[in-house]
Short mmCIF file of C-alpha atoms in Angstrom, two decimals:
data_model
loop_
_atom_site.label_atom_id
_atom_site.label_comp_id
_atom_site.label_asym_id
_atom_site.label_seq_id
_atom_site.Cartn_x
_atom_site.Cartn_y
_atom_site.Cartn_z
CA UNK A 1 -186.93 -40.30 66.06
CA UNK A 2 -183.68 -40.91 67.94
CA UNK A 3 -180.10 -42.08 66.60
CA UNK A 4 -178.67 -45.01 68.11
CA UNK A 5 -176.11 -42.98 69.75
CA UNK A 6 -179.03 -40.50 71.46
CA UNK A 7 -180.84 -43.48 72.54
CA UNK A 8 -177.65 -45.30 74.06
CA UNK A 9 -176.54 -42.08 75.63
CA UNK A 10 -179.63 -41.37 77.02
CA UNK A 11 -180.09 -45.13 78.56
CA UNK A 12 -176.93 -44.97 80.18
CA UNK A 13 -177.42 -41.72 81.87
CA UNK A 14 -180.78 -42.89 83.21
CA UNK A 15 -179.34 -45.93 84.57
CA UNK A 16 -176.50 -43.84 86.63
CA UNK A 17 -179.36 -41.25 87.89
CA UNK A 18 -181.32 -44.72 89.10
CA UNK A 19 -178.40 -45.93 90.88
CA UNK A 20 -177.55 -43.02 92.05
CA UNK A 21 -180.69 -42.66 93.75
CA UNK A 22 -180.10 -45.91 95.51
CA UNK A 23 -182.42 -48.36 93.60
CA UNK A 24 -180.67 -51.60 92.73
CA UNK A 25 -181.00 -52.58 89.30
CA UNK A 26 -179.31 -55.44 87.06
CA UNK A 27 -177.46 -54.92 84.00
CA UNK A 28 -180.04 -56.56 82.18
CA UNK A 29 -182.82 -54.35 83.32
CA UNK A 30 -180.87 -51.22 82.16
CA UNK A 31 -179.91 -52.94 78.99
CA UNK A 32 -183.81 -53.04 77.93
CA UNK A 33 -184.77 -49.79 79.58
CA UNK A 34 -187.11 -47.77 77.20
CA UNK A 35 -186.44 -44.33 76.00
CA UNK A 36 -189.56 -42.46 74.54
CA UNK A 37 -189.02 -39.46 72.93
CA UNK A 38 -192.83 -39.90 72.13
CA UNK A 39 -191.92 -39.37 68.13
CA UNK A 40 -191.19 -35.93 68.85
CA UNK A 41 -187.70 -35.82 68.07
CA UNK A 42 -186.46 -33.70 71.15
CA UNK A 43 -186.02 -36.18 73.96
CA UNK A 44 -184.20 -33.55 76.55
CA UNK A 45 -187.51 -31.58 76.22
CA UNK A 46 -190.39 -33.88 75.88
CA UNK A 47 -189.15 -37.49 76.85
CA UNK A 48 -188.96 -40.48 79.48
CA UNK A 49 -186.45 -42.90 80.32
CA UNK A 50 -188.84 -45.93 81.52
CA UNK A 51 -186.93 -49.11 83.20
CA UNK A 52 -189.31 -52.29 84.12
CA UNK A 53 -189.20 -54.26 87.05
CA UNK A 54 -191.93 -56.55 85.63
CA UNK A 55 -195.01 -56.47 84.00
CA UNK A 56 -198.18 -58.61 84.24
CA UNK A 57 -201.59 -58.77 83.39
CA UNK A 58 -202.67 -57.54 87.05
CA UNK A 59 -199.60 -55.42 88.39
CA UNK A 60 -196.76 -53.29 86.81
CA UNK A 61 -193.77 -51.68 88.58
CA UNK A 62 -191.51 -49.55 86.65
CA UNK A 63 -188.60 -46.52 87.37
CA UNK A 64 -188.79 -43.53 85.49
CA UNK A 65 -186.06 -41.11 85.33
CA UNK A 66 -186.71 -37.89 83.81
CA UNK A 67 -183.77 -35.36 82.66
CA UNK A 68 -183.37 -31.85 83.86
CA UNK A 69 -186.33 -29.98 83.10
CA UNK A 70 -187.41 -33.02 81.01
CA UNK A 71 -191.43 -33.23 80.40
CA UNK A 72 -193.65 -36.26 79.93
CA UNK A 73 -196.40 -35.17 77.99
CA UNK A 74 -200.05 -35.00 78.80
CA UNK A 75 -201.83 -38.51 78.65
CA UNK A 76 -204.32 -40.83 80.30
CA UNK A 77 -205.27 -44.48 80.43
CA UNK A 78 -207.98 -45.93 79.09
CA UNK A 79 -210.32 -48.80 79.58
CA UNK A 80 -209.44 -52.13 77.27
CA UNK A 81 -211.72 -54.60 77.54
CA UNK A 82 -212.80 -55.92 80.95
CA UNK A 83 -210.32 -53.49 82.47
CA UNK A 84 -211.46 -50.09 83.44
CA UNK A 85 -208.02 -48.81 82.73
CA UNK A 86 -204.58 -48.57 84.35
CA UNK A 87 -204.40 -47.02 88.10
CA UNK A 88 -201.24 -45.60 88.57
CA UNK A 89 -199.23 -44.54 91.97
CA UNK A 90 -196.37 -42.52 91.16
CA UNK A 91 -193.69 -42.26 94.06
CA UNK A 92 -190.81 -39.84 93.96
CA UNK A 93 -187.32 -41.47 94.88
CA UNK A 94 -185.01 -38.62 94.11
CA UNK A 95 -185.25 -34.93 92.78
CA UNK A 96 -188.18 -32.57 92.57
CA UNK A 97 -191.23 -33.34 90.21
CA UNK A 98 -194.06 -31.11 89.49
CA UNK A 99 -197.56 -33.26 88.76
CA UNK A 100 -200.07 -31.82 86.74
CA UNK A 101 -203.58 -33.03 87.28
CA UNK A 102 -207.28 -31.72 86.69
CA UNK A 103 -208.16 -28.79 89.04
CA UNK A 104 -207.73 -25.35 89.21
CA UNK A 105 -204.84 -23.92 87.21
CA UNK A 106 -202.05 -23.35 89.84
CA UNK A 107 -198.91 -24.05 87.44
CA UNK A 108 -196.00 -21.92 88.95
CA UNK A 109 -192.90 -23.85 89.28
CA UNK A 110 -192.82 -25.61 86.32
CA UNK A 111 -193.58 -24.54 82.53
CA UNK A 112 -195.23 -25.53 79.37
CA UNK A 113 -193.04 -26.84 76.68
CA UNK A 114 -192.27 -24.03 74.11
CA UNK A 115 -195.10 -23.88 71.47
CA UNK A 116 -197.26 -26.64 72.98
CA UNK A 117 -199.76 -24.91 74.95
CA UNK A 118 -202.70 -26.32 73.34
CA UNK A 119 -201.35 -30.01 74.26
CA UNK A 120 -201.27 -29.66 78.16
CA UNK A 121 -204.43 -28.83 79.38
CA UNK A 122 -204.39 -29.94 82.92
CA UNK A 123 -202.68 -27.47 84.94
CA UNK A 124 -203.29 -28.09 88.81
CA UNK A 125 -199.52 -28.22 90.29
CA UNK A 126 -198.49 -30.88 92.73
CA UNK A 127 -194.86 -30.60 94.06
CA UNK A 128 -193.17 -33.89 94.69
CA UNK A 129 -190.28 -34.40 96.85
CA UNK A 130 -188.41 -38.17 97.72
CA UNK A 131 -191.29 -40.02 99.67
CA UNK A 132 -194.14 -38.40 98.29
CA UNK A 133 -196.79 -40.45 96.10
CA UNK A 134 -199.95 -39.51 94.01
CA UNK A 135 -202.33 -42.36 92.81
CA UNK A 136 -204.11 -41.51 89.36
CA UNK A 137 -207.38 -42.71 88.55
CA UNK A 138 -208.12 -44.19 84.98
CA UNK A 139 -209.20 -41.59 82.45
CA UNK A 140 -207.16 -38.93 84.64
CA UNK A 141 -205.26 -36.79 82.61
CA UNK A 142 -201.62 -35.88 83.79
CA UNK A 143 -198.33 -34.87 82.75
CA UNK A 144 -195.01 -34.27 84.90
CA UNK A 145 -191.70 -32.39 84.53
CA UNK A 146 -188.73 -32.39 86.79
CA UNK A 147 -186.79 -29.64 88.25
CA UNK A 148 -183.00 -28.39 87.16
CA UNK A 149 -181.89 -31.86 89.07
CA UNK A 150 -183.50 -34.07 87.20
CA UNK A 151 -185.76 -36.89 89.17
CA UNK A 152 -186.18 -40.72 89.47
CA UNK A 153 -189.63 -42.03 90.42
CA UNK A 154 -191.51 -45.39 90.81
CA UNK A 155 -194.72 -46.05 88.73
CA UNK A 156 -196.52 -48.94 90.52
CA UNK A 157 -199.97 -49.85 88.31
CA UNK A 158 -202.22 -52.36 87.16
CA UNK A 159 -201.54 -53.92 83.81
CA UNK A 160 -199.48 -51.26 81.76
CA UNK A 161 -200.56 -51.02 78.13
CA UNK A 162 -198.19 -47.90 77.67
CA UNK A 163 -198.70 -48.16 73.66
CA UNK A 164 -202.63 -47.77 73.94
CA UNK A 165 -202.25 -44.73 75.83
CA UNK A 166 -203.85 -41.84 74.39
CA UNK A 167 -201.82 -38.40 74.46
CA UNK A 168 -203.19 -34.72 74.23
CA UNK A 169 -200.78 -33.85 71.62
CA UNK A 170 -201.70 -35.43 68.39
CA UNK A 171 -198.17 -35.90 67.13
CA UNK A 172 -197.09 -38.24 69.52
CA UNK A 173 -196.19 -41.53 68.76
CA UNK A 174 -195.62 -43.79 71.46
CA UNK A 175 -193.15 -46.30 69.89
CA UNK A 176 -189.35 -44.73 69.65
CA UNK A 177 -187.74 -44.95 66.53
CA UNK A 178 -184.15 -45.20 66.04
CA UNK A 179 -182.10 -44.44 63.36
CA UNK A 180 -178.67 -46.34 62.86
CA UNK B 1 -198.43 -61.20 122.07
CA UNK B 2 -195.68 -58.70 122.23
CA UNK B 3 -195.05 -56.16 124.93
CA UNK B 4 -195.63 -52.35 123.83
CA UNK B 5 -191.70 -52.14 124.43
CA UNK B 6 -190.90 -55.00 122.04
CA UNK B 7 -192.98 -53.59 119.30
CA UNK B 8 -191.89 -50.20 119.48
CA UNK B 9 -188.05 -51.47 119.38
CA UNK B 10 -189.05 -53.81 116.20
CA UNK B 11 -190.46 -50.84 114.47
CA UNK B 12 -187.69 -48.63 115.04
CA UNK B 13 -185.03 -51.27 114.48
CA UNK B 14 -187.03 -52.21 110.89
CA UNK B 15 -187.34 -48.59 110.02
CA UNK B 16 -183.57 -48.00 110.53
CA UNK B 17 -182.72 -51.10 108.35
CA UNK B 18 -185.14 -50.26 105.45
CA UNK B 19 -183.49 -46.35 105.08
CA UNK B 20 -180.26 -47.92 105.59
CA UNK B 21 -181.06 -50.49 102.31
CA UNK B 22 -181.54 -46.76 100.57
CA UNK B 23 -185.35 -46.49 100.70
CA UNK B 24 -186.74 -43.19 101.48
CA UNK B 25 -189.77 -43.60 103.84
CA UNK B 26 -191.61 -40.91 105.70
CA UNK B 27 -191.71 -40.88 109.23
CA UNK B 28 -195.60 -41.14 109.32
CA UNK B 29 -194.84 -44.28 107.37
CA UNK B 30 -192.47 -45.81 109.67
CA UNK B 31 -194.99 -44.88 112.45
CA UNK B 32 -197.89 -46.81 111.22
CA UNK B 33 -195.46 -49.97 110.42
CA UNK B 34 -197.25 -53.55 110.96
CA UNK B 35 -194.83 -55.48 113.22
CA UNK B 36 -196.59 -59.28 113.22
CA UNK B 37 -195.20 -62.13 115.41
CA UNK B 38 -198.40 -64.14 114.11
CA UNK B 39 -200.03 -64.80 117.23
CA UNK B 40 -196.98 -66.81 118.33
CA UNK B 41 -195.09 -64.89 120.40
CA UNK B 42 -191.48 -65.04 119.61
CA UNK B 43 -191.07 -62.72 116.97
CA UNK B 44 -187.14 -62.82 116.55
CA UNK B 45 -187.83 -66.68 115.16
CA UNK B 46 -191.27 -66.13 113.25
CA UNK B 47 -192.41 -62.94 112.26
CA UNK B 48 -192.23 -60.01 109.84
CA UNK B 49 -192.00 -56.13 109.79
CA UNK B 50 -194.35 -54.69 106.94
CA UNK B 51 -194.26 -50.83 106.08
CA UNK B 52 -197.18 -49.71 103.43
CA UNK B 53 -196.45 -47.29 101.02
CA UNK B 54 -200.28 -47.47 99.93
CA UNK B 55 -202.94 -50.49 99.44
CA UNK B 56 -205.74 -49.85 96.87
CA UNK B 57 -208.59 -51.99 95.64
CA UNK B 58 -206.34 -52.94 92.95
CA UNK B 59 -202.38 -52.36 93.74
CA UNK B 60 -200.46 -52.58 96.91
CA UNK B 61 -197.08 -51.77 97.53
CA UNK B 62 -195.16 -52.52 100.98
CA UNK B 63 -191.68 -53.01 102.35
CA UNK B 64 -190.88 -55.97 104.57
CA UNK B 65 -187.91 -56.23 106.57
CA UNK B 66 -186.65 -59.34 108.25
CA UNK B 67 -184.20 -59.32 111.02
CA UNK B 68 -181.25 -61.83 111.08
CA UNK B 69 -182.66 -65.31 110.79
CA UNK B 70 -186.24 -64.73 110.79
CA UNK B 71 -188.89 -66.55 109.06
CA UNK B 72 -192.11 -65.45 107.62
CA UNK B 73 -194.61 -68.50 108.09
CA UNK B 74 -195.57 -70.67 105.20
CA UNK B 75 -198.71 -68.89 103.79
CA UNK B 76 -200.71 -68.43 100.42
CA UNK B 77 -203.17 -66.16 99.10
CA UNK B 78 -206.87 -67.14 98.07
CA UNK B 79 -209.80 -66.11 96.24
CA UNK B 80 -211.82 -63.44 97.64
CA UNK B 81 -215.24 -62.61 96.09
CA UNK B 82 -214.58 -61.88 92.11
CA UNK B 83 -210.75 -61.57 92.82
CA UNK B 84 -208.89 -64.76 91.91
CA UNK B 85 -206.67 -63.73 94.87
CA UNK B 86 -203.46 -61.82 95.62
CA UNK B 87 -200.89 -62.25 92.75
CA UNK B 88 -197.52 -61.11 94.67
CA UNK B 89 -194.09 -60.04 93.28
CA UNK B 90 -191.36 -59.93 95.97
CA UNK B 91 -188.30 -57.90 94.83
CA UNK B 92 -185.16 -58.04 97.52
CA UNK B 93 -183.40 -54.66 98.29
CA UNK B 94 -180.57 -55.61 100.84
CA UNK B 95 -179.66 -59.00 102.39
CA UNK B 96 -180.21 -62.40 101.25
CA UNK B 97 -183.78 -64.18 101.15
CA UNK B 98 -184.31 -67.75 100.96
CA UNK B 99 -187.43 -68.33 99.39
CA UNK B 100 -189.55 -71.26 99.60
CA UNK B 101 -192.14 -72.55 97.15
CA UNK B 102 -193.65 -75.85 95.74
CA UNK B 103 -191.17 -78.13 94.14
CA UNK B 104 -188.56 -80.64 94.79
CA UNK B 105 -186.97 -80.40 98.16
CA UNK B 106 -184.03 -78.60 97.92
CA UNK B 107 -183.81 -76.74 101.14
CA UNK B 108 -180.14 -76.25 101.94
CA UNK B 109 -179.05 -73.03 103.05
CA UNK B 110 -182.04 -72.05 105.23
CA UNK B 111 -183.80 -74.09 107.88
CA UNK B 112 -187.24 -75.10 109.64
CA UNK B 113 -187.78 -73.37 112.97
CA UNK B 114 -187.55 -75.69 115.31
CA UNK B 115 -190.40 -78.01 116.18
CA UNK B 116 -192.29 -76.61 113.13
CA UNK B 117 -191.91 -79.24 110.49
CA UNK B 118 -195.12 -79.72 110.03
CA UNK B 119 -196.07 -76.33 109.12
CA UNK B 120 -193.24 -75.78 106.42
CA UNK B 121 -194.19 -77.82 103.65
CA UNK B 122 -193.05 -76.19 100.46
CA UNK B 123 -189.19 -76.86 100.44
CA UNK B 124 -187.81 -75.62 96.85
CA UNK B 125 -185.11 -73.16 97.89
CA UNK B 126 -184.86 -70.15 95.74
CA UNK B 127 -181.79 -68.14 97.17
CA UNK B 128 -182.47 -64.32 96.15
CA UNK B 129 -180.07 -61.46 96.37
CA UNK B 130 -180.47 -57.46 95.77
CA UNK B 131 -182.29 -57.13 92.42
CA UNK B 132 -183.70 -60.60 92.33
CA UNK B 133 -187.44 -60.68 92.04
CA UNK B 134 -190.12 -63.64 92.12
CA UNK B 135 -193.91 -63.63 91.54
CA UNK B 136 -196.29 -65.91 92.92
CA UNK B 137 -199.57 -66.57 91.75
CA UNK B 138 -202.82 -66.84 93.84
CA UNK B 139 -202.98 -70.40 95.83
CA UNK B 140 -199.10 -70.89 95.55
CA UNK B 141 -198.04 -71.78 99.03
CA UNK B 142 -194.46 -69.80 100.40
CA UNK B 143 -192.24 -68.99 103.09
CA UNK B 144 -189.41 -67.21 103.32
CA UNK B 145 -186.15 -66.27 105.71
CA UNK B 146 -183.35 -64.11 105.76
CA UNK B 147 -179.40 -64.85 106.24
CA UNK B 148 -177.59 -63.64 109.19
CA UNK B 149 -177.87 -60.20 107.87
CA UNK B 150 -181.19 -59.77 107.69
CA UNK B 151 -182.81 -58.53 104.56
CA UNK B 152 -185.38 -55.91 103.13
CA UNK B 153 -187.60 -56.33 100.04
CA UNK B 154 -190.47 -54.64 98.38
CA UNK B 155 -193.67 -56.75 97.83
CA UNK B 156 -195.84 -55.43 94.68
CA UNK B 157 -199.07 -57.01 94.58
CA UNK B 158 -202.78 -56.83 93.84
CA UNK B 159 -205.24 -55.93 96.38
CA UNK B 160 -203.81 -57.23 99.57
CA UNK B 161 -206.13 -58.68 102.01
CA UNK B 162 -203.77 -59.90 104.77
CA UNK B 163 -206.07 -60.47 107.38
CA UNK B 164 -207.88 -63.27 105.10
CA UNK B 165 -204.81 -65.25 104.19
CA UNK B 166 -204.42 -68.80 105.50
CA UNK B 167 -201.24 -69.84 107.11
CA UNK B 168 -200.16 -73.72 107.61
CA UNK B 169 -199.67 -73.22 111.48
CA UNK B 170 -202.86 -73.56 112.69
CA UNK B 171 -201.54 -71.35 115.66
CA UNK B 172 -201.37 -68.45 113.77
CA UNK B 173 -203.62 -65.23 114.47
CA UNK B 174 -202.48 -62.81 111.50
CA UNK B 175 -203.50 -59.94 114.27
CA UNK B 176 -200.66 -58.94 116.62
CA UNK B 177 -201.89 -58.33 120.33
CA UNK B 178 -200.03 -55.73 121.84
CA UNK B 179 -199.90 -55.62 126.03
CA UNK B 180 -199.10 -52.76 127.93
#
């Protein structure tokens, strides 16, 4: 749950970060940006700001801005009907992103959000800088976190059905509630 | 057919345009950029410079740089096996793009390359500026041209099989021949 004020401030801050990263966005796109607190109520620790370029039944392109030290919680993309599940490529535009995927535990530069040890299970760390990209196959668990400067990245994917993504943390609700 | 010198100069010039447009690219990406003269041998009139971010069986993201007044010839994307054909979204990053699709002839700001009247058949003009985007369905004929400043754009699509695209101009060969 976020207050309207928190929601609007996060949107504005993220839009500024995206523009500062050199990405030209329309005001109408900024005004529709998704601010996701994942129902956890502490946006600055676990959350994401997501601006959509377009989203069709076949392709989706979005820009994600994460505030300093913010973490997008662990999740994966499942099959839906005839779709084997979302294939997603993240490409960093600005800042440093600590990306976590299945593999040997090499978590070093990032950290697990406090009290959430059980909900972040993949700990193979990939440090990503501007121009770096990583492709995730359907079903591949992942989470990511950014450094002290925050970061901006693209997500290029097949059809996005974010509302259906499972998260490791059972407390997560994908739709952000806003209270006035 | 392009000389090695023409090819290398076009690559370098396009990489500079892309970077100037604010897109961070790796040197390894610039070094693999495709310079397409479409076998017509007059790159500055009909041609395109295409840098690939990644290209999988499901998603492809590329950056296209066109030099001042350059035209990418009319073509479309056909079905291949179980794939209904490429769905493509072009998003302009820098410069003005004159995009042509089926519909009433409104060609006004752009022009048909000299002597090529028969090979440019769709003439419904869409003027695109930075932040504008257009989605093309499989089979939809299109060509595009840029203004005097040149332009840089993204192409976000389903699987790209450029070598299989049909062009209206029967003289076109999609693979660029380079002579040393």
